[in-house]
Coordinates of C-alpha atoms and ligand atoms in Angstrom, one line a residue:
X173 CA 57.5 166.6 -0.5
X174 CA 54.1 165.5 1.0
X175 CA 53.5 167.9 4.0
X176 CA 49.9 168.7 3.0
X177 CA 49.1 165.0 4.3
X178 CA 46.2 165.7 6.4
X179 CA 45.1 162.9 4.2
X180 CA 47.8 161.0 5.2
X181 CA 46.9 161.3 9.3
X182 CA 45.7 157.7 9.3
X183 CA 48.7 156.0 7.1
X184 CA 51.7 157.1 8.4
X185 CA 52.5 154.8 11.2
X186 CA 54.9 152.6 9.5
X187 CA 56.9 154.9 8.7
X188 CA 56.7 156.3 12.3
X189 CA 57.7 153.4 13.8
X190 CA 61.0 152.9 11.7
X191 CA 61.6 157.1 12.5
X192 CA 61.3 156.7 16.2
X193 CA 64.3 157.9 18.2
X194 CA 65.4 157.2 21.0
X195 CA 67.0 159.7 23.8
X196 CA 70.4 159.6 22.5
X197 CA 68.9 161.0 19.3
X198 CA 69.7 158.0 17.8
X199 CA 67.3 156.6 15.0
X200 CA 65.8 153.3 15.0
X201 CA 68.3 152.0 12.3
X202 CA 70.9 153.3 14.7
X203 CA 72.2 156.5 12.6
X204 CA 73.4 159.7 15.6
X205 CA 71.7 163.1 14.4
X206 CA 74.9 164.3 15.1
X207 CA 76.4 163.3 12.2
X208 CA 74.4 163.7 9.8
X209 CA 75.5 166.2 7.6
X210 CA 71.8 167.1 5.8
X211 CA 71.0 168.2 9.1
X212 CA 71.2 171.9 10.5
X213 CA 73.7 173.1 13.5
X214 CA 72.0 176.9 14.0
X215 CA 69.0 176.5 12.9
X216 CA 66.2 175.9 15.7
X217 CA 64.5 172.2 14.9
X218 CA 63.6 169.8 17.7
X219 CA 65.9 167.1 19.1
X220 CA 64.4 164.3 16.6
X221 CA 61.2 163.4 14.7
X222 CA 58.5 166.2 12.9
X223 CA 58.2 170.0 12.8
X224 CA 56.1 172.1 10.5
X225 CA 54.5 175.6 11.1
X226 CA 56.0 178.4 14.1
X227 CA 53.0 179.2 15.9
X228 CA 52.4 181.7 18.8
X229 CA 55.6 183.6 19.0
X230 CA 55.5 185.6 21.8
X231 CA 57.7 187.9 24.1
X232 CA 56.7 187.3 27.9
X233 CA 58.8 188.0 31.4
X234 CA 61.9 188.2 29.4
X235 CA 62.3 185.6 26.9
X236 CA 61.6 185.0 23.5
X237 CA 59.3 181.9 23.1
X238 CA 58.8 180.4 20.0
X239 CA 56.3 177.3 19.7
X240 CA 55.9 175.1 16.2
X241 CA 53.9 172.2 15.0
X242 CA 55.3 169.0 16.5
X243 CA 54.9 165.3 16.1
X244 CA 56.9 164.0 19.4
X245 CA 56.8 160.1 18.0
X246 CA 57.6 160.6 14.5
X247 CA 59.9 162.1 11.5
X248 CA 56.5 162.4 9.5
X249 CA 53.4 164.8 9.9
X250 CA 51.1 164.0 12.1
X251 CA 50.0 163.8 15.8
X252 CA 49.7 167.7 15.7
X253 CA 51.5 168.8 19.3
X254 CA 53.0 172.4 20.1
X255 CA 56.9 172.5 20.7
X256 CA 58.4 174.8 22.3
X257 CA 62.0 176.5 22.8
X258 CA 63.1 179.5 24.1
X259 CA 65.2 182.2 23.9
X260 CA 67.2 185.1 24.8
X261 CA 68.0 186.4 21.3
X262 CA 66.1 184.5 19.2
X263 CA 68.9 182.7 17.7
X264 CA 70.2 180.6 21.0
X265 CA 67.3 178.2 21.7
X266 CA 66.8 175.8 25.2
X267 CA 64.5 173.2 24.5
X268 CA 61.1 173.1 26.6
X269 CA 59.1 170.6 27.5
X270 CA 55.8 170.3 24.8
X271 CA 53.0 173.3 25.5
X272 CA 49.8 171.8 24.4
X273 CA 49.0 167.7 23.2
X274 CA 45.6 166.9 21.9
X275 CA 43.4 165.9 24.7
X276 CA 41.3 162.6 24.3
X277 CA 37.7 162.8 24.0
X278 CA 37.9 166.5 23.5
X279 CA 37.6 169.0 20.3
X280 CA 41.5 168.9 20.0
X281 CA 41.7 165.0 20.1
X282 CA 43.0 164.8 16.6
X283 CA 45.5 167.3 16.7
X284 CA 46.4 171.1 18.0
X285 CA 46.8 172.9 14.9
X286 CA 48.4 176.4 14.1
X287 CA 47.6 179.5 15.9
X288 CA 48.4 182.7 18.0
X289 CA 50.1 183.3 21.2
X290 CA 49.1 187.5 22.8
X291 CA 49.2 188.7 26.3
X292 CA 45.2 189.4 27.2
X293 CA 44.7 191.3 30.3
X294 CA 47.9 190.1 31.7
X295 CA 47.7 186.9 31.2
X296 CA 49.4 184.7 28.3
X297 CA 47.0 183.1 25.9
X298 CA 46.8 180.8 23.0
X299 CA 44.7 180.3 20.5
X300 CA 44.9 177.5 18.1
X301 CA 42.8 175.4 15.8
X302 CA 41.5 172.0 17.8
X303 CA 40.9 169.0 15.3
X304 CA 39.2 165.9 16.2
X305 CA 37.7 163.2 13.8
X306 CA 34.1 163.2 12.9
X307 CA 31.4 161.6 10.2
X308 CA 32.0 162.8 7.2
X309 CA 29.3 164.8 6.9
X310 CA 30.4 166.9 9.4
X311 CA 34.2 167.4 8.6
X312 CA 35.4 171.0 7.6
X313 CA 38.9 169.8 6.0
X314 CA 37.8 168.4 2.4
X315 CA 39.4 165.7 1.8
X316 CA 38.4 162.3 1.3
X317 CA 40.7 159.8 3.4
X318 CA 40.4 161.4 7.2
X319 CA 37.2 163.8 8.1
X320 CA 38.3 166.2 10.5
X321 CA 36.4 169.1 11.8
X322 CA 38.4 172.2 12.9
X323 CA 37.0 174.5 15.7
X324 CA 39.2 177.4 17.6
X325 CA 40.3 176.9 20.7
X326 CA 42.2 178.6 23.4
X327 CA 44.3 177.9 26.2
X328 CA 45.8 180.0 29.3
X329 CA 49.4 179.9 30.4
X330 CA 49.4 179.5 34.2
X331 CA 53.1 179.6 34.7
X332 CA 55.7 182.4 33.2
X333 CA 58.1 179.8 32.0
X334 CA 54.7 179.2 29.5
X335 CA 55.2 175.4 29.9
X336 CA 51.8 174.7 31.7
X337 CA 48.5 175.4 29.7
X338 CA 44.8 175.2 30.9
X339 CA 42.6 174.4 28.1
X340 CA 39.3 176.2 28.1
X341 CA 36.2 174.1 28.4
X342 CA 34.7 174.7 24.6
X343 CA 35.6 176.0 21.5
X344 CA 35.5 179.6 21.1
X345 CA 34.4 179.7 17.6
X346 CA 33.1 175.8 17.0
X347 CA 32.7 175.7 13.3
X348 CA 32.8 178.5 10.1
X349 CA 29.9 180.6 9.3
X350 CA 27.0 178.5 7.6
X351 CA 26.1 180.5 4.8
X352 CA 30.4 179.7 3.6
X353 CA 30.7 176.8 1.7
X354 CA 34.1 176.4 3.4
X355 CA 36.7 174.7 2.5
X356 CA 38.5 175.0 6.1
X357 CA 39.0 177.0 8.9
X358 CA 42.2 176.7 10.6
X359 CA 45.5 179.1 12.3
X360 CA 43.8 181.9 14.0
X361 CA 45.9 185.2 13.9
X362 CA 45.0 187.3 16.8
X363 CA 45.4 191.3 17.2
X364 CA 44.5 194.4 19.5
X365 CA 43.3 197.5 17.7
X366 CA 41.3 200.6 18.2
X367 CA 40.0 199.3 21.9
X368 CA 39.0 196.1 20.8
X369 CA 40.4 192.2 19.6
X370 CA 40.3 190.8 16.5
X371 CA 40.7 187.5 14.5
X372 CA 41.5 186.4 11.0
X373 CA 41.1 182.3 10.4
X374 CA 42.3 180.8 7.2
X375 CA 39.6 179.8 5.2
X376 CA 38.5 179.9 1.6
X377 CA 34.8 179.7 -0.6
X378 CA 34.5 175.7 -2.6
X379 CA 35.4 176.9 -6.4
X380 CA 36.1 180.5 -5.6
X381 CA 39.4 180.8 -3.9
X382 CA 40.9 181.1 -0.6
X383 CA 40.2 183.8 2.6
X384 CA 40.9 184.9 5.7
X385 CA 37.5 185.2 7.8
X386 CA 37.5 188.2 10.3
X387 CA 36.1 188.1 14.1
X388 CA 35.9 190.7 16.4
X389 CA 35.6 189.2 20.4
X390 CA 32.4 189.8 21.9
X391 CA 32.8 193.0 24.7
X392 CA 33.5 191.2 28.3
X393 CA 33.8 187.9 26.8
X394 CA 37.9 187.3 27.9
X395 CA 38.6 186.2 24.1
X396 CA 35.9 183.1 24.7
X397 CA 33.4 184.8 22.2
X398 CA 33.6 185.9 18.7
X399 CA 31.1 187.2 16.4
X400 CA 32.1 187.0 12.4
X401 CA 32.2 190.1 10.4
X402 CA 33.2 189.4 6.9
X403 CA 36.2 188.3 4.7
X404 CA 39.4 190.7 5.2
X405 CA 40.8 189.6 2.4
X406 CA 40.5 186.7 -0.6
X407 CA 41.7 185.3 -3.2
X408 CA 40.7 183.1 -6.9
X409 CA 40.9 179.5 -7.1
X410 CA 43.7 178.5 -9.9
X411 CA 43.1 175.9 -12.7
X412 CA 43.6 172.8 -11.0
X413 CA 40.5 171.2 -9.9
X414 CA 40.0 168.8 -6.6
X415 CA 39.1 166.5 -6.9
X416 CA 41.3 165.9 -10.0
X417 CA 45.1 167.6 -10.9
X418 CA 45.0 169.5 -7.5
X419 CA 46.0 167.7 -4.3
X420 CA 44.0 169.4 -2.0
X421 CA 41.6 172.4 -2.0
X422 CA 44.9 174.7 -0.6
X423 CA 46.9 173.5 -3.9
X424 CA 43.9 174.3 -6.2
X425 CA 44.4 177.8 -4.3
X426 CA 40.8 177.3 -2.7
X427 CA 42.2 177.9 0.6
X428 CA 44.4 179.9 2.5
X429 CA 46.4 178.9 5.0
X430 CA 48.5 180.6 8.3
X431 CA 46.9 184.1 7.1
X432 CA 49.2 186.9 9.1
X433 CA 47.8 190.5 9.9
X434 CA 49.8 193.3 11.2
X435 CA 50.5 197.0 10.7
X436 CA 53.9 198.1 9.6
X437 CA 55.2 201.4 8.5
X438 CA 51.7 203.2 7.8
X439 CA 51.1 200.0 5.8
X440 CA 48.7 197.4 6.7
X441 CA 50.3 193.6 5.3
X442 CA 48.8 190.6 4.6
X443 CA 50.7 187.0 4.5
X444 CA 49.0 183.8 3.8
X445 CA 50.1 180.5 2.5
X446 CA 48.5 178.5 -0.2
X447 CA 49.5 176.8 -3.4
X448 CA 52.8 175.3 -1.7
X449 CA 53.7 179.4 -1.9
X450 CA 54.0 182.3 0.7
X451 CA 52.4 186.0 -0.7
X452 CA 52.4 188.7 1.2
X453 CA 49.9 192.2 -0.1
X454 CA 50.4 195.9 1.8
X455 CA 47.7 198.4 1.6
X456 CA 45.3 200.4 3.1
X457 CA 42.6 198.8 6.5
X458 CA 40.0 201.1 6.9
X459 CA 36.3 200.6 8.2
X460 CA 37.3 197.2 8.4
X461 CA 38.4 196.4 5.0
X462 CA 41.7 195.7 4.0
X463 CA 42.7 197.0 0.3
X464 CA 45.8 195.4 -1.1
X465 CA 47.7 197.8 -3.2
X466 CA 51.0 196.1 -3.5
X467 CA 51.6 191.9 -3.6
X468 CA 54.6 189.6 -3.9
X469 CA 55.8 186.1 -3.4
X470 CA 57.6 186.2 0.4
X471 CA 60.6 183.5 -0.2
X472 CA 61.2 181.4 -3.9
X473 CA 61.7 178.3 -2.2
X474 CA 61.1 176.3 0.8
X475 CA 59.2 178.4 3.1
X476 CA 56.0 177.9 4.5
X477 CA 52.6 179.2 6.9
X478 CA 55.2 181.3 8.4
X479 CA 54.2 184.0 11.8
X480 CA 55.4 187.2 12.8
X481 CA 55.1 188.9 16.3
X482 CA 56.5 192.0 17.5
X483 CA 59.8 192.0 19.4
X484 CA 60.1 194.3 22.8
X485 CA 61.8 197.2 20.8
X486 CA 59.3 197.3 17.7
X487 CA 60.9 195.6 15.2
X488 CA 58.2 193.0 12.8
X489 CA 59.7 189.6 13.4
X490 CA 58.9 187.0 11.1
X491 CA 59.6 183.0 11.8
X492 CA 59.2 180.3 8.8
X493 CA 58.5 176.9 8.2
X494 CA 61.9 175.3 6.0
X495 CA 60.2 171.9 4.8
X496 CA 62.0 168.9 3.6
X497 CA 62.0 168.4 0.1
X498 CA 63.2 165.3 -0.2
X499 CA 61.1 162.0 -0.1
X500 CA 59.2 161.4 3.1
X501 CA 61.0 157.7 3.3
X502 CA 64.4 159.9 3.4
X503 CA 63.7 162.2 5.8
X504 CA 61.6 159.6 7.9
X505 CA 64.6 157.2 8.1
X506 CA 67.0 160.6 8.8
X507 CA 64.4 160.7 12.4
X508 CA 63.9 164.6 11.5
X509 CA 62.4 166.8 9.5
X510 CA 61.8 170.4 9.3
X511 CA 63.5 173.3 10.6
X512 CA 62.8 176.9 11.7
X513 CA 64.3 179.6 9.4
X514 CA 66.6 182.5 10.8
X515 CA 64.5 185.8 12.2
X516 CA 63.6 187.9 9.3
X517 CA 62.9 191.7 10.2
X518 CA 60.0 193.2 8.2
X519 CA 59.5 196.4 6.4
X520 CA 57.4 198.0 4.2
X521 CA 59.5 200.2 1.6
X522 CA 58.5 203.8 0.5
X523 CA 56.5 202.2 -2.5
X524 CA 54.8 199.8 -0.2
X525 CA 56.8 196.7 -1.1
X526 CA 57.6 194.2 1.8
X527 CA 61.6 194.0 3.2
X528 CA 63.0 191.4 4.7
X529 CA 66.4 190.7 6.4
X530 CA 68.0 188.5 9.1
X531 CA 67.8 190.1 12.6
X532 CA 70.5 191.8 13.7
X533 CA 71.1 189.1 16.3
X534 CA 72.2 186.1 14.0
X535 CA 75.9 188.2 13.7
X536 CA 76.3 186.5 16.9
X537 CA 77.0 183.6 15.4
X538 CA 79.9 185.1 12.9
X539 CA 83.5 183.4 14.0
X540 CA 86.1 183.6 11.6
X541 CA 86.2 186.3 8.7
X542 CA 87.8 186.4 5.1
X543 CA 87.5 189.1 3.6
X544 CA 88.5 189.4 -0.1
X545 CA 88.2 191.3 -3.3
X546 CA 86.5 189.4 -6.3
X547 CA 87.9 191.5 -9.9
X548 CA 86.4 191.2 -13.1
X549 CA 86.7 187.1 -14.0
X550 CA 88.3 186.0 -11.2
X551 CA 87.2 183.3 -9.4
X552 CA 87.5 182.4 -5.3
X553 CA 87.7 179.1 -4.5
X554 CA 87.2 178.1 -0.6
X555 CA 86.5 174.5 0.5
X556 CA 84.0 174.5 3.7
X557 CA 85.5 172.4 6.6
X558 CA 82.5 172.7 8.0
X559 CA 78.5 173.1 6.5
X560 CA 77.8 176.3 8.3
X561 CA 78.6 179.4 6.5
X562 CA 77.4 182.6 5.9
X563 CA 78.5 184.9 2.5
X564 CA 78.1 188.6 2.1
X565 CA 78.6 190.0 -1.6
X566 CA 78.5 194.2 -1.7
X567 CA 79.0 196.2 -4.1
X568 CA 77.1 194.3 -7.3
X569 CA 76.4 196.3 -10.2
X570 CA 74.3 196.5 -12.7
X571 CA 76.8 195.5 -15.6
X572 CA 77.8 192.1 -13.5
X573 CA 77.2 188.8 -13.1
X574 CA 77.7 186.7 -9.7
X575 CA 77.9 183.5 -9.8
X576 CA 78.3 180.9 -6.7
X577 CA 78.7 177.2 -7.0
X578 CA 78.7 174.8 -4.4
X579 CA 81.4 172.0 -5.8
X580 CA 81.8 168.2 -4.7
X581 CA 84.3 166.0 -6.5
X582 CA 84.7 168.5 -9.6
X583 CA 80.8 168.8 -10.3
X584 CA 78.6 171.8 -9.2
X585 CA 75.9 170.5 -6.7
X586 CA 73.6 173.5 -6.8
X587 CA 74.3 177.6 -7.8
X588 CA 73.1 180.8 -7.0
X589 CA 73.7 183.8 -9.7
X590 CA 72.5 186.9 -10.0
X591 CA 72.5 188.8 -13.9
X592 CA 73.1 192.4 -13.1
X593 CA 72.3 192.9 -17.1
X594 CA 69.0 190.8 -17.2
X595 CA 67.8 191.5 -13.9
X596 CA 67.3 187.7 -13.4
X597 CA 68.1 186.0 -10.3
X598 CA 68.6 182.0 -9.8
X599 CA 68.6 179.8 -6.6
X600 CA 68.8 176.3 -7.6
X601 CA 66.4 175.7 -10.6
X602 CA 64.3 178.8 -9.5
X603 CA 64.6 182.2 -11.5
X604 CA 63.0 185.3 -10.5
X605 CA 63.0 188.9 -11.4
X606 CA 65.5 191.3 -8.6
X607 CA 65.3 195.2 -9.0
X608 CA 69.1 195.8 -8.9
X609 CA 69.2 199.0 -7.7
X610 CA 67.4 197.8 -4.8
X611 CA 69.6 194.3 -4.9
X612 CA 73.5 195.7 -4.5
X613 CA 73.8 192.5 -2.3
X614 CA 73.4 189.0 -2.1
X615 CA 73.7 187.1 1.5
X616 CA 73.4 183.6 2.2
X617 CA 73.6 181.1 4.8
X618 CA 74.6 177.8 4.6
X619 CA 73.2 175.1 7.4
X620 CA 73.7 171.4 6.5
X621 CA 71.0 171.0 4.1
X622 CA 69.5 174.3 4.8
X623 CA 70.7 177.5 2.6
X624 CA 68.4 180.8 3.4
X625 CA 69.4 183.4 0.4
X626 CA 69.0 186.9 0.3
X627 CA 69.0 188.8 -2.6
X628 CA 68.8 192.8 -1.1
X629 CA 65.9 193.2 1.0
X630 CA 62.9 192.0 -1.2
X631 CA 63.7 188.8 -2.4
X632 CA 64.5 186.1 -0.7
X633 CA 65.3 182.1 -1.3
X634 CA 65.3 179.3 1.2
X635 CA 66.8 175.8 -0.8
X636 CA 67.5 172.6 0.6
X637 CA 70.5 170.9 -0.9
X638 CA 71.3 167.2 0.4
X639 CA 74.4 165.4 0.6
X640 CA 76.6 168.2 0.6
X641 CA 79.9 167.0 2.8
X642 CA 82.2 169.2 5.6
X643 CA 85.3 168.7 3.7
X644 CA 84.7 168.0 0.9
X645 CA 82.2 170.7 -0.2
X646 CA 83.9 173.9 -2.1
X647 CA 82.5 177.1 -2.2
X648 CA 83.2 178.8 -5.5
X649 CA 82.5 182.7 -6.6
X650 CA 82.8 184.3 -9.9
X651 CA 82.9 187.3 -11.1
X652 CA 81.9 188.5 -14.8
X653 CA 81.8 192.0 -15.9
X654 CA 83.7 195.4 -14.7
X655 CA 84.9 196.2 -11.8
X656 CA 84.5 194.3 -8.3
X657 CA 82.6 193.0 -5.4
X658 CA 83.3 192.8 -1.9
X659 CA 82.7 189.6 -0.3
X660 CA 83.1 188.4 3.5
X661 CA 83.0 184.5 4.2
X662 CA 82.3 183.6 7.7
X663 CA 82.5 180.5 9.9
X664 CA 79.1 180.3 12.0
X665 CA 78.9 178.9 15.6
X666 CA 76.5 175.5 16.1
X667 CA 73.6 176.2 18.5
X668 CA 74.4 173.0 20.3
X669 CA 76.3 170.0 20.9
X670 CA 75.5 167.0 18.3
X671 CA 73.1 169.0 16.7
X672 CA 70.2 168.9 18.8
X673 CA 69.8 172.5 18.1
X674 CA 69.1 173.5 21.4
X675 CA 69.7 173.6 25.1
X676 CA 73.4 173.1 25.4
X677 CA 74.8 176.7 23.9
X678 CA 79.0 176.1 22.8
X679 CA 79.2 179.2 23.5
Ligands
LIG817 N1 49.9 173.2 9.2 C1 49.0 173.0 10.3 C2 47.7 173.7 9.9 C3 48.1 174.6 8.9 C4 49.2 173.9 8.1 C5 48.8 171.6 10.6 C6 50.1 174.7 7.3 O1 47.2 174.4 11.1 O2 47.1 175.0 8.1 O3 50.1 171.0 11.0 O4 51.3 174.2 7.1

């Protein structure tokens, strides 16, 4: 999977032209979104072509709007735009119309890159990394086949449906503090606290490892002035070197993308994306330092530069990034890639580990129910008429093992187990370590090509599986060790008609 293709800005437009769609969300080859199988039916992605990162979730006059990286002209990165959809549960998504294009000539004309959405003052604003292509010299994303420079930019909503933006006239913060020998500066995350606003941008030091940079906005300034304080938080560079084994400077760990700041519980968390990877830290922010004290990886699998915000009633939502991982001439000739994950819910437990677990609001989606027993050895065989599906196991215990296989034509496609007596978890080819008195269930939903796992509330495993077929596709469980589990299978409602994923709700 080649997402980290700022590198590859310049190159893709062959492959663009052969993923164009057109409005019937056909591909150029003539192949109907709608029935493609690899492709998700509740999950939020756009119509057709590119999405990467959510960016700006916000809450405003009612509705849940969520906005992610875009390419509108094709199924490969590139061409950085904001989407948006909204919402009135965050699971039921209309389409709206693109919130913010690069605008020729200007500081953004290369691309609008990640960023934060908060209400200032009464007012919605955005603020988002603006890219535009420059002599090398001058470029802050190392790499050596495109120089880009990244400044921070912010934009106004003028309308409360959030579809109409007014850019302001200059960067807010135009480049990364000179004494940094940076190795970017991109995906502001924006907060208010103790009377004043604040700003992390993901950065990192050349040969040292990756950061977040923290700003505080200059008194009376309306968020158009920022003056840079220190590093919240950073990291050490791994072994690979760039240029040499490491793709880029985030793979070598030398930078740190989509950083995420919030308070939760009397915790203070950290998220950040680098390495291909998602960690999360809680500790202690005081005197405007943060101190880690706990750390983890956020999701096993496909999950990326993900963004929380906080819902009307409190609750820590986080959104993710499911990349393809598939070649690019796969998912370029599919005329989509990407998807949005499900709404996590955050927590910080008592001994300051993060929790995660689908929002309350994706039940909505539950149709039909079996319900069963699974005994010692026995195995539950259930072929899926359709690929969207969502398994509860309760009850697990430490002495067991849980086993699920996803079955076409008598071979096992891809498995999920969990070894009470090890402690050892697998999705796919991943193993990790699960505390099982903290893991007494395993949940998992099945979207196409999409399967989000959770394993209890602090681990969690997005896969992508291709090629799986409605119809043909059995589930099966088994059950090794004493006693039983409890398991509920249910049918899950599409979000739309022909899987556009948006806009025209069956329900
Ligand atoms: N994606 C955006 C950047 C961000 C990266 C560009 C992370 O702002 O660093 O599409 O996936």
């Amino acid at each position: 999977m080649r997402r980290r293709d700022f590198l590859r800005i310049l190159t893709f437009s062959g492959a663009a032209a052969s993923a164009r769609l057109g409005a019937q969300g056909k591909s150029a080859v003539g192949f109907s979104v709608a029935h493609d199988p690899d492709r998700p039916d509740y999950h939020l992605l756009p119509p057709h072509n590119w999405m990467n990162d959510p960016n700006g979730p916000i809450f405003w006059k009612g509705q849940y709007h969520l906005f992610y990286q875009l390419n509108p002209n094709a199924a490969v990165w590139g061409d950085m735009h904001w989407g948006h959809a909204t919402s009135t549960d965050m699971v039921h998504w209309q389409h709206e119309p693109i919130a913010l294009a690069p605008t020729p000539g200007s500081e953004d004309s290369a691309g609008c890159f990640s960023g934060s959405a908060v209400v200032f003052d009464g007012h919605p604003v955005i603020l988002y990394t603006g890219v535009r292509r420059v002599p090398s010299d001058q470029a802050t994303i190392l790499d050596t086949a495109n120089n880009l420079r990244e400044c921070q930019m912010l934009a106004t909503g003028t309308d409360d449906s959030l579809n109409q933006w007014t850019k302001f006239k200059r960067p807010i913060i135009a480049a990364p503090p000179n004494h940094i020998a940076s190795t970017g500066f991109r995906d502001p995350c924006v907060w208010f606290e103790d009377g004043a606003w604040w700003m992390i941008v993901g950065s990192g030091m050349r040969d040292i490892g990756g950061c977040a940079l923290l700003y505080r906005a200059k008194k009376d300034s309306n968020l158009t002035e920022w003056e840079y304080l220190h590093p919240l938080a950073s990291g050490k560079k791994n072994g690979k070197a760039w240029p040499g084994t490491a793709h880029d400077v985030v793979d070598s760990g030398e930078m740190w993308e989509c950083p995420d700041f919030f308070e939760l519980g009397n915790q203070h968390c950290l998220l950040y994306s680098t390495e291909r990877k998602v960690l999360w830290q809680s500790g202690t922010y005081a005197g405007l330092h943060f101190t880690p004290q706990q750390s983890g990886l956020l999701d096993h699998g496909a999950y990326y530069a993900p963004k929380s915000f906080m819902a009307p009633d409190g609750r820590r939502i986080l959104w993710g990034w499911i990349p393809e991982t598939r070649p690019e001439a796969e998912f370029a000739r599919a005329g989509w890639a990407g998807a949005m994950s499900l709404p996590r819910v955050l927590h910080v437990s008592e001994t300051g580990k993060l929790q995660m677990e689908p929002a309350a609001e994706v039940n909505s989606l539950r149709q039909r129910e079996e319900a069963f027993t699974l005994d010692q050895h026995q195995t539950h065989k259930h072929l899926l008429q359709a690929l969207r599906m969502e398994l509860l196991v309760t009850g697990f215990t430490s002495g067991q093992q849980l086993e699920l296989n996803l079955r076409q034509h008598g071979e096992t496609i891809w498995s999920v187990a969990i070894d009470g007596e090890t402690g050892v978890a697998r999705c796919g080819e991943t193993s990790f370590g699960v505390r099982l008195d903290e893991t007494p269930s395993l949940r998992l939903f099945l979207d196409g090509s999409v399967i989000e796992s959770f394993f209890g509330k602090s681990e969690a495993c997005t896969a992508r599986v291709y090629g799986l077929k409605p119809g043909k596709t059995e589930c099966e469980l088994k059950l090794h060790g004493p006693g039983s589990v409890h398991c509920s299978q249910f049918a899950l409602q599409p979000i739309s008609r022909n899987k556009l994923t948006g806009n025209f709700p069956p329900r």
